[in-house]
Structure formats: structure tokens, C-alpha cells
PDB file of C-alpha atoms in Angstrom:
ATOM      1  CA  UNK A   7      23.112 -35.529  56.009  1.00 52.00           C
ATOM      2  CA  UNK A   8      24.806 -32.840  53.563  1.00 53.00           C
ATOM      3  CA  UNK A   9      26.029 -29.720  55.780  1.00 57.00           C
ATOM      4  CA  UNK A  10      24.581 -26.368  53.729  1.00 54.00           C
ATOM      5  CA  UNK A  11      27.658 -23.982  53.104  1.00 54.00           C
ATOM      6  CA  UNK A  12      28.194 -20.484  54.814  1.00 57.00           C
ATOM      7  CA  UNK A  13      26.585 -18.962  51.955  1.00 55.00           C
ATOM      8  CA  UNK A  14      23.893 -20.919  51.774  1.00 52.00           C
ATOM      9  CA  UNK A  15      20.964 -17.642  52.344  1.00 59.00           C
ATOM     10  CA  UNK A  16      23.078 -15.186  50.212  1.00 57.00           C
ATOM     11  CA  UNK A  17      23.156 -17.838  47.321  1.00 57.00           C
ATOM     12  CA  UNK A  18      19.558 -18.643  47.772  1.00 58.00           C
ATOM     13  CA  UNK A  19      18.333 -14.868  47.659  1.00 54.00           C
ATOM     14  CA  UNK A  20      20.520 -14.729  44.798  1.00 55.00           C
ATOM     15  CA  UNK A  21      19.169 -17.313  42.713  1.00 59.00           C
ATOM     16  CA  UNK A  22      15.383 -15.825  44.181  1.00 54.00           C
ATOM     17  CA  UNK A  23      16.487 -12.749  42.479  1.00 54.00           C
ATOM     18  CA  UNK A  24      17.818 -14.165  39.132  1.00 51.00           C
ATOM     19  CA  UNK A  25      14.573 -15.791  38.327  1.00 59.00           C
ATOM     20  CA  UNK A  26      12.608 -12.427  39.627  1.00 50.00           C
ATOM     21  CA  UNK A  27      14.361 -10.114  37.347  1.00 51.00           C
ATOM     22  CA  UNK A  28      13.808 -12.504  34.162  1.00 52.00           C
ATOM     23  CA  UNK A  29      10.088 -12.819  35.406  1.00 45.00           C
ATOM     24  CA  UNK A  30      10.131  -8.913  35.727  1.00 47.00           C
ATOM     25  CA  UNK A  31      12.232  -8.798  31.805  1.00 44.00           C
ATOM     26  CA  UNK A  32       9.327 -10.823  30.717  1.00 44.00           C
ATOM     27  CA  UNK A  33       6.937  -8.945  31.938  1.00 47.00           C
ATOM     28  CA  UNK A  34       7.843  -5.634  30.514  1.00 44.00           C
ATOM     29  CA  UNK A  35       8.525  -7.370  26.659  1.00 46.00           C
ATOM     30  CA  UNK A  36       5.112  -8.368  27.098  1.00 44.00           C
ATOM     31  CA  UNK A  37       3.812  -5.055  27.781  1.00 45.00           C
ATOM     32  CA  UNK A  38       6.320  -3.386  25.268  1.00 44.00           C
ATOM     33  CA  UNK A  39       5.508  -5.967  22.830  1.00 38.00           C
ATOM     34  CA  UNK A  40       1.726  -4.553  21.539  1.00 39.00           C
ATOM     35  CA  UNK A  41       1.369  -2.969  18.088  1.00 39.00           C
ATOM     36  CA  UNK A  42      -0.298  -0.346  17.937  1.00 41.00           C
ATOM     37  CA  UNK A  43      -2.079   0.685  14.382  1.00 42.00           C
ATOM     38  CA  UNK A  44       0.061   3.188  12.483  1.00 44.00           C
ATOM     39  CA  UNK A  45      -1.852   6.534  12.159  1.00 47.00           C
ATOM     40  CA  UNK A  46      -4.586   6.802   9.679  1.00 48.00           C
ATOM     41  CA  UNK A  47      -4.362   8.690   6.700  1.00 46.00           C
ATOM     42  CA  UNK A  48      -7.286  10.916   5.977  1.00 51.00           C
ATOM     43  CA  UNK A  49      -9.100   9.753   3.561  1.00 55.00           C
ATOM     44  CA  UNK A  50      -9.839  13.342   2.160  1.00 66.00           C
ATOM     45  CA  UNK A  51      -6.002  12.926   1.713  1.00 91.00           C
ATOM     46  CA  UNK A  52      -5.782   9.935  -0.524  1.00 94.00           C
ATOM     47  CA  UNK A  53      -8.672  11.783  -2.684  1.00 95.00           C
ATOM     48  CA  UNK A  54      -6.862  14.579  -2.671  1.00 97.00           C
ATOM     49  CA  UNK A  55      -4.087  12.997  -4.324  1.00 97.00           C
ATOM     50  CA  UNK A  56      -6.655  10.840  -6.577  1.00 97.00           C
ATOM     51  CA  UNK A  57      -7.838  14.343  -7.662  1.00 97.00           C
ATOM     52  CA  UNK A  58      -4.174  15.466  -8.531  1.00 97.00           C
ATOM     53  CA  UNK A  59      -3.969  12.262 -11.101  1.00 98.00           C
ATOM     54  CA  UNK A  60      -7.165  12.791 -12.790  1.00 97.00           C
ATOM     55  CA  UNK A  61      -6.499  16.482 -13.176  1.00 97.00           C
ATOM     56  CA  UNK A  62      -3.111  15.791 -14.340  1.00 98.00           C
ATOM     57  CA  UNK A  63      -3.910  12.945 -17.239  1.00 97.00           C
ATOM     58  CA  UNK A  64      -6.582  15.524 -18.161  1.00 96.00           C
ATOM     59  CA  UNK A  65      -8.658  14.266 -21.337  1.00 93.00           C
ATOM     60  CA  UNK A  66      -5.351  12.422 -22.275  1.00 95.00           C
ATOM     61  CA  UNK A  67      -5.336  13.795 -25.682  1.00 95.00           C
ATOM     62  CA  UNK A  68      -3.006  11.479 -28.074  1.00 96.00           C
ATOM     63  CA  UNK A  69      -2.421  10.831 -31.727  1.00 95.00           C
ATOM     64  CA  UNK A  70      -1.326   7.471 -31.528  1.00 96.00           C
ATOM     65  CA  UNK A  71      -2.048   4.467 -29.458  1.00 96.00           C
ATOM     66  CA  UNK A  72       2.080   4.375 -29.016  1.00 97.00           C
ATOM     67  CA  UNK A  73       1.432   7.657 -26.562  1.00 97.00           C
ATOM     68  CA  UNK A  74      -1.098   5.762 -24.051  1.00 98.00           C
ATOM     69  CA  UNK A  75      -0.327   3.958 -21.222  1.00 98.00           C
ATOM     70  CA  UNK A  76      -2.151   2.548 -18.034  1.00 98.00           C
ATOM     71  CA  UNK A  77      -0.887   3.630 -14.586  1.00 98.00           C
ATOM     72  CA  UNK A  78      -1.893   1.308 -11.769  1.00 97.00           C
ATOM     73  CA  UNK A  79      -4.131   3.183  -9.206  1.00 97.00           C
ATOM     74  CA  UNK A  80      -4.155   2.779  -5.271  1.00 96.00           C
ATOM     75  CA  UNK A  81      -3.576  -0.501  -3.062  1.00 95.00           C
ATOM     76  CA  UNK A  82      -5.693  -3.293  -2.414  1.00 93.00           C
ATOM     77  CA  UNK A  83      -5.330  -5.037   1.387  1.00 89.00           C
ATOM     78  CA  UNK A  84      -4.422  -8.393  -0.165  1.00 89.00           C
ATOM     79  CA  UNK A  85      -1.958  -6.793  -2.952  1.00 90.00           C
ATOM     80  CA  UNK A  86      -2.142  -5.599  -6.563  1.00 94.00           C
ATOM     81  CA  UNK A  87      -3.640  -2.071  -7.304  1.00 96.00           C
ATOM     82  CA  UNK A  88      -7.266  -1.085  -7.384  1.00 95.00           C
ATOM     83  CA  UNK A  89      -7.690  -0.006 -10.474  1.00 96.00           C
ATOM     84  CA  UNK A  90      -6.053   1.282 -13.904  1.00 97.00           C
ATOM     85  CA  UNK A  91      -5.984   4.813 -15.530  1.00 98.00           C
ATOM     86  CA  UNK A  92      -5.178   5.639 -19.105  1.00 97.00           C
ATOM     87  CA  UNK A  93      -3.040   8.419 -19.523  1.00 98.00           C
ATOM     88  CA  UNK A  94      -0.878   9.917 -23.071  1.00 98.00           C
ATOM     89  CA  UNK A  95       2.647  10.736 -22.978  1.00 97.00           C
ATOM     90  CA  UNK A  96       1.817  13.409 -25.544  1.00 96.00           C
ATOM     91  CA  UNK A  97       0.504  15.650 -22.543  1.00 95.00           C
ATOM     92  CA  UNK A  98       1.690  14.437 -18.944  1.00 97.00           C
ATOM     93  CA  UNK A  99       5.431  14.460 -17.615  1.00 97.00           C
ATOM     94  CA  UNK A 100       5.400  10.987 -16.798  1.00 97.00           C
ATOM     95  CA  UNK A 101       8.010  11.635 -13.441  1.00 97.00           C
ATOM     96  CA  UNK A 102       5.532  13.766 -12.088  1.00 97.00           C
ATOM     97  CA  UNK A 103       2.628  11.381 -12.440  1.00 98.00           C
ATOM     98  CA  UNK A 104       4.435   8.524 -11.646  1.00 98.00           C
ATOM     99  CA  UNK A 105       5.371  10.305  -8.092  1.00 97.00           C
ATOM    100  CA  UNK A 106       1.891  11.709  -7.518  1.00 98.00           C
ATOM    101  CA  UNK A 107       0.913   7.642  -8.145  1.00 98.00           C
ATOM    102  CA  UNK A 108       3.256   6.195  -5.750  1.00 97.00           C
ATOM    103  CA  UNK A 109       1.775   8.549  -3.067  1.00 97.00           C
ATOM    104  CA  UNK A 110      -1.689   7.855  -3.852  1.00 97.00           C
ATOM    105  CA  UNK A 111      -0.237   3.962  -3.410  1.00 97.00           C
ATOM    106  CA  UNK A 112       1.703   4.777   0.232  1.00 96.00           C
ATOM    107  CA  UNK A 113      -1.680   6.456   0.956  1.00 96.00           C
ATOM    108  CA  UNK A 114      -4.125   3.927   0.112  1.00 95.00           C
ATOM    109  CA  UNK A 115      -1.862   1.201   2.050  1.00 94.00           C
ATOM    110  CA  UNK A 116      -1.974   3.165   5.055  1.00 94.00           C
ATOM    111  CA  UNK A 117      -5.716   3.037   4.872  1.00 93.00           C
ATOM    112  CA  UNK A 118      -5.793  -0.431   4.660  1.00 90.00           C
ATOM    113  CA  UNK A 119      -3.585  -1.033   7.487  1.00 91.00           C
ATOM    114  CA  UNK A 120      -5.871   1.059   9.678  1.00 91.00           C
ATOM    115  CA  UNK A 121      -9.117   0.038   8.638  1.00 85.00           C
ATOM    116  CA  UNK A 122     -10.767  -3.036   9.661  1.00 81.00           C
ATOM    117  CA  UNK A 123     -12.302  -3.371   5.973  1.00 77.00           C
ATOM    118  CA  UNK A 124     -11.191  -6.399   4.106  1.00 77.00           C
ATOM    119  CA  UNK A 125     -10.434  -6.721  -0.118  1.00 78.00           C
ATOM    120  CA  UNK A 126     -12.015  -8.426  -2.630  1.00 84.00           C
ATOM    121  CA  UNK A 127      -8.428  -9.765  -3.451  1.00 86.00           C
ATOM    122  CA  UNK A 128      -9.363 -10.486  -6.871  1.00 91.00           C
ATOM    123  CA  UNK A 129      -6.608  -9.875  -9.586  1.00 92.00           C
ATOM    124  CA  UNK A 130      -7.207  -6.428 -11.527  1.00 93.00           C
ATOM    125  CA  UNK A 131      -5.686  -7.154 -14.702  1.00 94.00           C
ATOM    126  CA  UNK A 132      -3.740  -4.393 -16.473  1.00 96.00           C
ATOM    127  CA  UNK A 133      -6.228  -4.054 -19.398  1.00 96.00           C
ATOM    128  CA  UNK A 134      -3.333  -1.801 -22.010  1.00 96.00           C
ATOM    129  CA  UNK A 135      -4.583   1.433 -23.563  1.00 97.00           C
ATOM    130  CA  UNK A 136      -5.134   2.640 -26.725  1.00 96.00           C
ATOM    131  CA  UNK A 137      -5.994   5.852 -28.751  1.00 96.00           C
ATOM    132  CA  UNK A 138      -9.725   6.474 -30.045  1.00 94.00           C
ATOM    133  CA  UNK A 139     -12.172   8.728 -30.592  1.00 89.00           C
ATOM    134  CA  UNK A 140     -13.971   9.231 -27.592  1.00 73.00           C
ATOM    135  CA  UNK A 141     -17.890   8.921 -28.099  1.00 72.00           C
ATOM    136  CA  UNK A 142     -18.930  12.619 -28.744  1.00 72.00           C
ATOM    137  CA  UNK A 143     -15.799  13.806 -29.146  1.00 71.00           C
ATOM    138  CA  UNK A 144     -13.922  15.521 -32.128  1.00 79.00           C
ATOM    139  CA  UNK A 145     -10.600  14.849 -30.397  1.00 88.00           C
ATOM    140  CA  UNK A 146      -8.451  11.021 -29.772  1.00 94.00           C
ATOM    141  CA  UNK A 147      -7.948  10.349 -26.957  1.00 95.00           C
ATOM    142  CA  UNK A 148      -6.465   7.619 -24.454  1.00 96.00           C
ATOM    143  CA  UNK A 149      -9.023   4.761 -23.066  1.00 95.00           C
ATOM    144  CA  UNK A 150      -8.698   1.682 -21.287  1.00 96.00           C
ATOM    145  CA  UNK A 151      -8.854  -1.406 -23.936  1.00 93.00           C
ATOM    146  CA  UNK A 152     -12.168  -3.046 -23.710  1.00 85.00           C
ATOM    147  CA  UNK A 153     -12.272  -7.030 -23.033  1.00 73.00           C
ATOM    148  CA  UNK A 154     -12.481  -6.986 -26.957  1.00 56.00           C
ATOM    149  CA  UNK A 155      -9.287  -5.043 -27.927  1.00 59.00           C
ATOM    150  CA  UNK A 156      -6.580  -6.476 -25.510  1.00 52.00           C
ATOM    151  CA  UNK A 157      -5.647  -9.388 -27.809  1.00 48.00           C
ATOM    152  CA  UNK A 158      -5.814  -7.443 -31.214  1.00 49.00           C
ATOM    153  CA  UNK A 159      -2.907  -5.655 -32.432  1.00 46.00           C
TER     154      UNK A 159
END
């Protein structure tokens, strides 16, 4: 028969509580360890902001098709933007509308985090843009290429 040491209970109530503080450790990552949705954005906020883009590209006036461009609008939950906007560098300061687009963007992803809503996830294709006479208008301005017009050129 093996003779226990002197120390035998204080190495015992050691060992007892080793395994109860990692038990205890666990514990509290578990409880520390549940995500919590970040807070949602408004959505009056991201329309707000959609507002601010529309009001900024304006009729888009141009003279040229060289002065229109698309800018990619908002954030889908699987990726990609939502939607393109034709806009003319002949009457928007690109800086600002770029800026006022990456907001809408930050915006739009927040929404998605927080809402239970899922995407389409189907690819929205940067369609180009071009300069025209709008229909009823004396005046070119910048549209969206139609399925038509984005391999001429």
C-alpha cells in the first residue's frame, strides 16, 4: 500500500480548485461570447442620404456621352450594390458624390446586418451610361444604357 504524503488534502483542494476556476473561465467566455446585432440604422436615414444623391446628379445634364458615368447604389446582403445611377461630370463634383455614395453603402450594410430580410443575390451588372435626349426633353442628358446599347460603341 502507497503511504499519501503530508500534503496530500492541500494538493487535492488545489487541484479541486484548478479545474473549478477553468470551469468558472469557461463559463464566463460563454456568456461573454454572444453577439449582439450592431444598432440599426434608420431607414429614414439611408433615404435620406438616397435623397442627397438624386438631388445632387440632378437631371444630369451632359453634352457628351464622355461626361456620364454610373455610380453603384446601396448594398445587397450577399454583396455587389443594388442598383446603378447615371450621373454627368459636367454638373456634379464627383468627391462629393462619391462620399455621399459610400455612406449610402455603410448605411445600407448596416441594414442588412440588422434585418432578418434576405437578398436576391443576383449579380446587378454595371449597365455604362451614355448621353441622349431624354424623351420630352429639349436638353441631353445622362441615362443608363439599355440592354441594346452596352455593346455598341
Amino acid at each position: 500500500m502507497m503511504a499519501r504524503s503530508p500534503n496530500f488534502p492541500a494538493r487535492a483542494a488545489a487541484i479541486a480548485m484548478h479545474r473549478f476556476s477553468i470551469l468558472f473561465l469557461l463559463g464566463c467566455a460563454a456568456c461573454g461570447a454572444t453577439t449582439s446585432a450592431p444598432p440599426a440604422v434608420p431607414a429614414a436615414h439611408a433615404q435620406d442620404t438616397l435623397r442627397q444623391i438624386r438631388a445632387m446628379v440632378g437631371a444630369a445634364p451632359c453634352g457628351a456621352s464622355t461626361q456620364c458615368h454610373t455610380l453603384a447604389l446601396g448594398a445587397k446582403a450577399c454583396g455587389g450594390p443594388e442598383a446603378y445611377l447615371a450621373w454627368s461630370s459636367a454638373a456634379t463634383r464627383e468627391g462629393a458624390l462619391l462620399a455621399l455614395a459610400a455612406r449610402y453603402r455603410a448605411q445600407r450594410e448596416a441594414e442588412n446586418v440588422a434585418s432578418p430580410l434576405l437578398s436576391d443575390c443576383r449579380l446587378v451588372e454595371d449597365p455604362g451610361a451614355l448621353c441622349r435626349v431624354a424623351v420630352g426633353a429639349a436638353q441631353r442628358a445622362c441615362a443608363l444604357r439599355g440592354p441594346a446599347e452596352r455593346f455598341a460603341d
